[in-house]
Amino acid sequence: MQTFYLPTQVITGLGCFAQLGKAAVRYGQRALLVCDKRLAQQTDVVQRASALLSAEEVTLTVYDDVAREPELPIVAEGIRRANDADAQVVIGIGGGSAMDTAKAIAGLCLLPGSLLEYHEGRKLEGPGIPLITVPTTAGTGAEVTKNAVLINPETRVKRSIRDDRWFARVALVDAEMTLSMPPAVTASTGSDALCQAIESYTSIGAGPLSDALAMRAMSLIGGSLQTAYERGDDLGAREAMSMGSLMAGMAMAMARVGGVHGMAHPLGSHYAIPHGVICGLLLPYTMGYSLPAATAKYADVARLLGVDTAGLTMEQAAGRAVEAVRNLVTCIGVPMHLRAFGVTEDALGPIIDESLTQSSLHHNPRKLGAEDVRAILLAAL
Ligand SMILES: [Fe+2]
């Protein structure tokens, strides 16, 4: 059984950011915009948002303290700002961190109790306020997912709060918003999108609907990631990446992901490695381990990434998928070894323990126990 539930109005196309004011005014006259300092200070996005909102007589409060990782105190402060401003709608503009921070602010600002309680598993008793997402990367797919991955900076525990009421009401997916992404961010966020497309396709939660999205996502990402990295002003490549990332996010929201994401969360909370870099790095190793459990699907992955599989056996074609992924992520500068980030064998114990508690890990096509996770991490060291 698979449920397709995506209550988000998804608006795509170059220039669709111009719809922000009209989208926001449906929900009220007071908006909180959540973003990071780079977006607020080094781009004109906030000024453009402000003009679009004031044209619809929506007043705007800007909260630009989003950090590289969505840490609990930043979300808690955002909830205070939303309540001080009596916000009726939250707008998250940026990468996954900004959108997840916005998602948690919108989802929790009306609820009793502390953010920490919800992060530790307290049930959500009610809805929040409407959320609009605008990705500026391609990407995490966070514009169309119902979970926010948040970190407790004291314990370094990274965990999702997930609820059907946390889907954005509107997602504005405008590839023009991604043009200013530097190559390193294009590489890391693009690797995340690639990984999410492949892992949702091979997940044990996959089904025909999520497969349709994941397959198109793989061909779009496979055909455009390297170009977007090398020539950031190539609008065609940027648009393909935005659509690929969006579709991978939709597929992931239905099918969930796999072992790479299960290991990426603990690694990302213990080491300052961008999420997408960890995903790109671990992906070929984890695919190599998983091949026997989903050989036909990995053979499809090879074909969708542009490998000529004519004349190959299914096993050979599946093996080529691992090669194709390794080549692609290497071409865009993703390191192939965890030691490049200071990870050592001695430090793997807690990473393995925490990986085993991640639900993503248990959606991997080939079952992963502690020794399997260790073997993959040792190979990736
Ligand atoms: Fe991811």
Coordinates of C-alpha atoms and ligand atoms in Angstrom, one line a residue:
M1 CA 0.0 0.0 0.0
Q2 CA 1.2 3.5 -0.7
T3 CA -0.6 6.8 0.0
F4 CA -0.1 9.8 -2.2
Y5 CA -0.8 12.9 -0.1
L6 CA 0.5 16.2 -1.2
P7 CA -1.8 19.1 -0.2
T8 CA 0.7 21.7 -1.4
Q9 CA -0.1 23.9 -4.3
V10 CA 3.1 23.6 -6.3
I11 CA 3.7 26.5 -8.7
T12 CA 6.7 26.1 -11.1
G13 CA 8.2 28.1 -13.9
L14 CA 10.7 30.8 -14.5
G15 CA 9.6 34.0 -12.7
C16 CA 6.9 32.4 -10.6
F17 CA 8.4 34.1 -7.5
A18 CA 6.3 37.1 -8.6
Q19 CA 3.2 35.2 -7.3
L20 CA 4.4 35.5 -3.6
G21 CA 2.2 38.4 -2.7
K22 CA -0.9 36.9 -4.2
A23 CA -0.2 33.5 -2.5
A24 CA 0.4 35.1 0.9
V25 CA -2.6 37.4 1.1
R26 CA -4.9 34.4 0.9
Y27 CA -3.9 33.6 4.5
G28 CA -3.8 37.0 6.1
Q29 CA -2.2 40.5 6.2
R30 CA 0.8 39.7 8.5
A31 CA 3.7 37.5 7.3
L32 CA 6.9 36.3 8.8
L33 CA 9.7 35.7 6.3
V34 CA 12.4 33.2 7.4
C35 CA 15.8 33.2 5.7
D36 CA 19.5 33.4 6.4
K37 CA 21.7 36.5 6.6
R38 CA 23.3 35.8 3.2
L39 CA 20.0 36.0 1.4
A40 CA 18.9 39.1 3.4
Q41 CA 22.2 41.0 3.0
Q42 CA 23.8 39.9 -0.2
T43 CA 20.8 39.5 -2.5
D44 CA 17.7 41.6 -3.3
V45 CA 15.3 38.7 -2.6
V46 CA 14.0 40.2 0.7
Q47 CA 13.4 43.6 -1.0
R48 CA 11.6 41.9 -3.8
A49 CA 9.5 39.8 -1.4
S50 CA 8.7 43.0 0.6
A51 CA 7.5 44.8 -2.6
L52 CA 5.4 41.8 -3.7
L53 CA 3.8 41.6 -0.3
S54 CA 3.2 45.3 0.2
A55 CA 1.4 45.4 -3.2
E56 CA -1.1 43.1 -1.6
E57 CA -1.1 45.1 1.7
V58 CA 0.6 42.3 3.6
T59 CA 3.0 43.6 6.3
L60 CA 6.3 41.7 6.6
T61 CA 8.5 40.8 9.6
V62 CA 11.9 39.4 8.6
Y63 CA 13.7 36.8 10.7
D64 CA 17.1 36.2 9.1
D65 CA 18.9 34.2 11.8
V66 CA 18.7 30.8 10.0
A67 CA 22.0 28.9 10.4
R68 CA 23.6 26.2 8.3
E69 CA 21.8 23.6 10.4
P70 CA 18.3 24.2 11.9
E71 CA 19.1 24.2 15.6
L72 CA 16.4 24.3 18.3
P73 CA 17.2 27.8 19.8
I74 CA 17.0 29.4 16.3
V75 CA 13.5 27.8 15.8
A76 CA 12.5 28.8 19.3
E77 CA 13.4 32.4 18.7
G78 CA 11.5 32.3 15.3
I79 CA 8.4 31.1 17.2
R80 CA 8.7 34.1 19.5
R81 CA 9.1 36.4 16.5
A82 CA 6.1 34.9 14.8
N83 CA 4.0 35.4 17.9
D84 CA 5.2 38.9 18.6
A85 CA 4.3 39.8 15.0
D86 CA 1.0 37.9 15.3
A87 CA 2.0 36.3 12.0
Q88 CA -0.8 34.7 10.0
V89 CA 1.5 33.1 7.4
V90 CA 5.2 32.0 7.4
I91 CA 7.3 32.3 4.3
G92 CA 10.5 30.1 4.2
I93 CA 13.0 31.2 1.5
G94 CA 16.3 29.5 1.1
G95 CA 17.8 26.0 1.3
G96 CA 16.6 23.0 3.4
S97 CA 17.7 24.7 6.6
A98 CA 15.6 27.8 6.0
M99 CA 12.6 25.9 4.8
D100 CA 12.7 23.4 7.7
T101 CA 13.2 26.3 10.2
A102 CA 10.1 28.0 8.7
K103 CA 8.2 24.8 8.7
A104 CA 8.8 24.2 12.4
I105 CA 8.0 27.9 13.3
A106 CA 4.7 27.7 11.4
G107 CA 3.8 24.3 12.7
L108 CA 4.5 25.0 16.4
C109 CA 3.8 28.7 17.0
L110 CA 0.2 28.1 18.2
L111 CA 0.9 25.0 20.2
P112 CA 1.5 24.8 24.0
G113 CA 4.7 23.4 25.6
S114 CA 8.3 23.7 24.6
L115 CA 10.0 23.0 21.3
L116 CA 12.3 20.5 23.1
E117 CA 9.3 18.4 24.1
Y118 CA 8.2 18.1 20.5
H119 CA 11.7 17.3 19.3
E120 CA 11.8 14.5 21.9
G121 CA 8.5 13.0 20.5
R122 CA 5.6 14.9 22.1
K123 CA 2.5 14.5 19.9
L124 CA 1.4 17.6 18.0
E125 CA -2.1 18.5 19.3
G126 CA -3.1 20.9 16.6
P127 CA -2.3 22.7 13.3
G128 CA 0.0 25.6 13.0
I129 CA -0.4 28.6 10.6
P130 CA 0.0 28.4 6.8
L131 CA 3.4 28.0 5.3
I132 CA 4.8 29.1 1.9
T133 CA 8.1 27.7 0.7
V134 CA 10.5 29.1 -1.8
P135 CA 13.6 27.0 -2.5
T136 CA 16.8 28.8 -3.6
T137 CA 18.7 25.6 -3.9
A138 CA 18.1 22.4 -5.9
G139 CA 17.9 20.8 -3.5
T140 CA 16.6 19.2 -0.5
G141 CA 13.0 18.9 -1.7
A142 CA 12.0 20.5 1.7
E143 CA 9.5 22.6 -0.1
V144 CA 7.2 19.6 -0.5
T145 CA 7.9 17.5 2.5
K146 CA 6.1 17.4 5.8
N147 CA 9.0 17.0 8.1
A148 CA 11.6 19.4 9.6
V149 CA 15.0 18.0 10.5
L150 CA 16.1 19.9 13.7
I151 CA 19.2 19.6 15.8
N152 CA 19.5 19.9 19.6
P153 CA 22.9 21.7 19.9
E154 CA 23.5 20.4 23.4
T155 CA 23.1 16.7 22.7
R156 CA 23.8 17.0 18.9
V157 CA 20.7 14.8 18.3
K158 CA 19.3 15.4 14.9
R159 CA 15.7 14.3 14.5
S160 CA 12.7 15.0 12.4
I161 CA 9.3 16.3 13.5
R162 CA 6.9 15.0 11.0
D163 CA 3.2 15.7 10.5
D164 CA 0.7 15.8 7.7
R165 CA -0.3 19.3 8.8
W166 CA 3.3 20.5 8.1
F167 CA 3.1 20.4 4.3
A168 CA 3.4 24.0 2.9
R169 CA 0.2 25.4 1.5
V170 CA 2.1 26.8 -1.5
A171 CA 5.6 26.1 -2.9
L172 CA 7.0 28.5 -5.5
V173 CA 9.7 26.6 -7.4
D174 CA 11.4 29.2 -9.5
A175 CA 14.8 28.2 -11.0
E176 CA 15.8 31.9 -11.3
M177 CA 16.1 31.8 -7.5
T178 CA 18.9 29.3 -7.8
L179 CA 21.1 31.2 -10.3
S180 CA 23.2 32.8 -7.6
M181 CA 24.1 29.5 -5.9
P182 CA 27.9 29.1 -5.8
P183 CA 29.4 25.8 -7.3
A184 CA 30.1 24.2 -3.9
V185 CA 26.4 24.7 -2.9
T186 CA 25.2 23.5 -6.3
A187 CA 27.3 20.3 -5.8
S188 CA 26.2 19.5 -2.3
T189 CA 22.5 20.3 -2.7
G190 CA 22.5 18.6 -6.1
S191 CA 24.1 15.5 -4.6
D192 CA 21.3 15.5 -2.0
A193 CA 18.6 15.6 -4.7
L194 CA 20.4 12.8 -6.7
C195 CA 20.6 10.7 -3.5
Q196 CA 16.9 11.3 -2.7
A197 CA 15.8 10.4 -6.2
I198 CA 17.8 7.1 -6.1
E199 CA 17.0 6.2 -2.5
S200 CA 13.2 6.8 -2.9
Y201 CA 13.3 4.7 -6.1
T202 CA 15.0 1.8 -4.3
S203 CA 13.3 2.2 -0.9
I204 CA 11.2 -0.6 0.4
G205 CA 8.4 2.1 0.6
A206 CA 8.5 2.7 -3.2
G207 CA 5.5 2.2 -5.4
P208 CA 4.3 3.1 -8.9
L209 CA 3.5 6.7 -8.1
S210 CA 6.7 7.5 -6.3
D211 CA 8.6 5.6 -8.9
A212 CA 7.2 7.8 -11.7
L213 CA 8.5 10.9 -9.9
A214 CA 11.8 9.4 -8.9
M215 CA 12.6 8.1 -12.4
R216 CA 12.0 11.5 -14.0
A217 CA 14.0 13.1 -11.2
M218 CA 17.0 10.8 -11.9
S219 CA 17.0 11.6 -15.6
L220 CA 16.7 15.4 -15.0
I221 CA 19.4 15.4 -12.3
G222 CA 21.7 13.0 -14.2
G223 CA 21.5 15.2 -17.3
S224 CA 22.0 18.6 -15.7
L225 CA 23.9 18.4 -12.4
Q226 CA 27.4 18.6 -13.9
T227 CA 26.4 21.5 -16.2
A228 CA 24.7 23.4 -13.4
Y229 CA 27.9 23.0 -11.3
E230 CA 30.3 24.1 -14.1
R231 CA 28.1 26.8 -15.7
G232 CA 25.9 28.2 -13.0
D233 CA 24.2 30.7 -15.4
D234 CA 22.9 27.9 -17.6
L235 CA 19.2 28.5 -17.1
G236 CA 18.2 25.2 -18.8
A237 CA 20.4 23.2 -16.4
R238 CA 19.1 25.2 -13.4
E239 CA 15.5 24.6 -14.4
A240 CA 16.1 20.9 -14.9
M241 CA 17.8 20.7 -11.5
S242 CA 14.9 22.6 -9.8
M243 CA 12.3 20.2 -11.3
G244 CA 14.4 17.1 -10.5
S245 CA 14.9 18.2 -6.9
L246 CA 11.2 18.9 -6.6
M247 CA 10.2 15.5 -8.0
A248 CA 12.8 13.8 -5.8
G249 CA 11.3 15.6 -2.8
M250 CA 7.8 14.4 -3.8
A251 CA 9.0 10.8 -4.3
M252 CA 10.8 10.9 -1.0
A253 CA 7.7 12.3 0.8
M254 CA 5.8 9.2 -0.3
A255 CA 8.5 6.4 -0.4
R256 CA 11.0 7.7 2.2
V257 CA 14.7 7.3 1.6
G258 CA 17.3 4.7 2.6
G259 CA 20.6 3.8 4.3
V260 CA 22.5 6.9 3.1
H261 CA 20.1 9.2 4.8
G262 CA 20.1 7.0 7.9
M263 CA 23.9 7.4 8.2
A264 CA 23.9 11.0 7.0
H265 CA 21.9 12.4 9.9
P266 CA 24.2 11.3 12.7
L267 CA 27.3 12.1 10.7
G268 CA 26.0 15.6 10.0
S269 CA 25.2 16.3 13.6
H270 CA 28.7 15.2 14.8
Y271 CA 30.8 16.7 12.0
A272 CA 30.4 20.0 10.2
I273 CA 29.9 18.4 6.8
P274 CA 27.1 19.7 4.5
H275 CA 24.2 17.1 4.4
G276 CA 24.4 16.8 0.6
V277 CA 28.1 16.2 0.6
I278 CA 27.7 13.3 3.1
C279 CA 24.9 11.9 0.8
G280 CA 27.0 12.1 -2.4
L281 CA 30.0 10.6 -0.6
L282 CA 28.1 7.6 0.9
L283 CA 25.8 7.0 -2.0
P284 CA 28.1 4.8 -4.2
Y285 CA 29.3 2.7 -1.2
T286 CA 25.7 2.1 0.1
M287 CA 24.5 1.3 -3.5
G288 CA 27.3 -1.2 -3.8
Y289 CA 26.1 -2.9 -0.6
S290 CA 22.5 -2.8 -1.6
L291 CA 22.8 -4.0 -5.3
P292 CA 21.8 -7.7 -4.6
A293 CA 18.5 -6.7 -3.0
A294 CA 17.2 -4.5 -5.8
T295 CA 19.3 -5.4 -8.9
A296 CA 16.6 -4.6 -11.5
K297 CA 16.0 -1.2 -10.0
Y298 CA 19.6 -0.3 -9.9
A299 CA 19.9 -1.4 -13.5
D300 CA 17.1 1.2 -14.2
V301 CA 19.1 3.8 -12.3
A302 CA 22.1 3.3 -14.6
R303 CA 19.9 3.7 -17.7
L304 CA 18.1 6.8 -16.2
L305 CA 21.5 8.4 -15.5
G306 CA 22.4 8.0 -19.1
V307 CA 24.5 4.8 -19.1
D308 CA 24.2 2.7 -22.3
T309 CA 23.2 -0.6 -20.8
A310 CA 22.5 -2.4 -24.1
G311 CA 24.0 -5.9 -24.1
L312 CA 24.7 -5.9 -20.4
T313 CA 23.2 -8.4 -18.0
M314 CA 21.0 -6.9 -15.3
E315 CA 23.8 -7.4 -12.7
Q316 CA 26.3 -5.7 -15.0
A317 CA 23.9 -2.8 -15.6
A318 CA 23.3 -2.4 -11.9
G319 CA 27.0 -2.2 -11.2
R320 CA 27.3 0.5 -13.8
A321 CA 24.8 2.6 -11.7
V322 CA 27.4 2.7 -8.9
E323 CA 30.1 3.7 -11.3
A324 CA 27.9 6.4 -12.9
V325 CA 27.1 7.9 -9.5
R326 CA 30.7 7.8 -8.4
N327 CA 31.8 9.5 -11.6
L328 CA 29.1 12.2 -11.3
V329 CA 29.8 13.2 -7.7
T330 CA 33.5 13.1 -8.3
C331 CA 33.1 15.5 -11.3
I332 CA 31.4 18.0 -9.1
G333 CA 34.1 17.9 -6.4
V334 CA 32.4 15.7 -3.7
P335 CA 35.2 14.0 -1.8
M336 CA 35.0 10.2 -1.7
H337 CA 36.4 9.7 1.8
L338 CA 35.1 10.6 5.2
R339 CA 38.7 11.1 6.5
A340 CA 38.8 14.3 4.5
F341 CA 36.5 15.7 7.2
G342 CA 38.4 14.3 10.2
V343 CA 36.2 11.2 10.7
T344 CA 38.2 8.4 12.2
E345 CA 37.5 4.7 12.9
D346 CA 37.5 5.3 16.6
A347 CA 34.6 7.7 16.3
L348 CA 32.3 5.4 14.4
G349 CA 30.7 3.7 17.4
P350 CA 28.1 6.5 18.2
I351 CA 27.5 7.2 14.5
I352 CA 26.6 3.5 14.0
D353 CA 24.4 3.4 17.1
E354 CA 22.5 6.6 16.1
S355 CA 22.2 5.4 12.5
L356 CA 20.3 2.3 13.6
T357 CA 17.7 4.5 15.3
Q358 CA 16.9 6.4 12.0
S359 CA 13.8 5.3 10.2
S360 CA 15.4 6.0 6.8
L361 CA 17.9 3.3 7.4
H362 CA 15.2 0.7 7.7
H363 CA 13.8 1.7 4.3
N364 CA 17.0 0.6 2.6
P365 CA 16.4 -2.2 0.1
R366 CA 18.9 -4.5 1.7
K367 CA 18.6 -4.8 5.5
L368 CA 21.3 -2.9 7.4
G369 CA 22.5 -4.1 10.8
A370 CA 25.3 -2.6 12.9
E371 CA 28.0 -4.6 11.2
D372 CA 26.8 -3.7 7.7
V373 CA 26.7 0.0 8.7
R374 CA 30.2 -0.3 10.1
A375 CA 31.4 -2.0 6.9
I376 CA 30.0 0.7 4.7
L377 CA 31.5 3.5 6.9
L378 CA 34.9 1.8 7.0
A379 CA 34.9 1.5 3.2
A380 CA 34.0 5.2 3.0
L381 CA 36.7 6.3 5.5
Ligands
FE1 FE 18.6 14.6 2.0

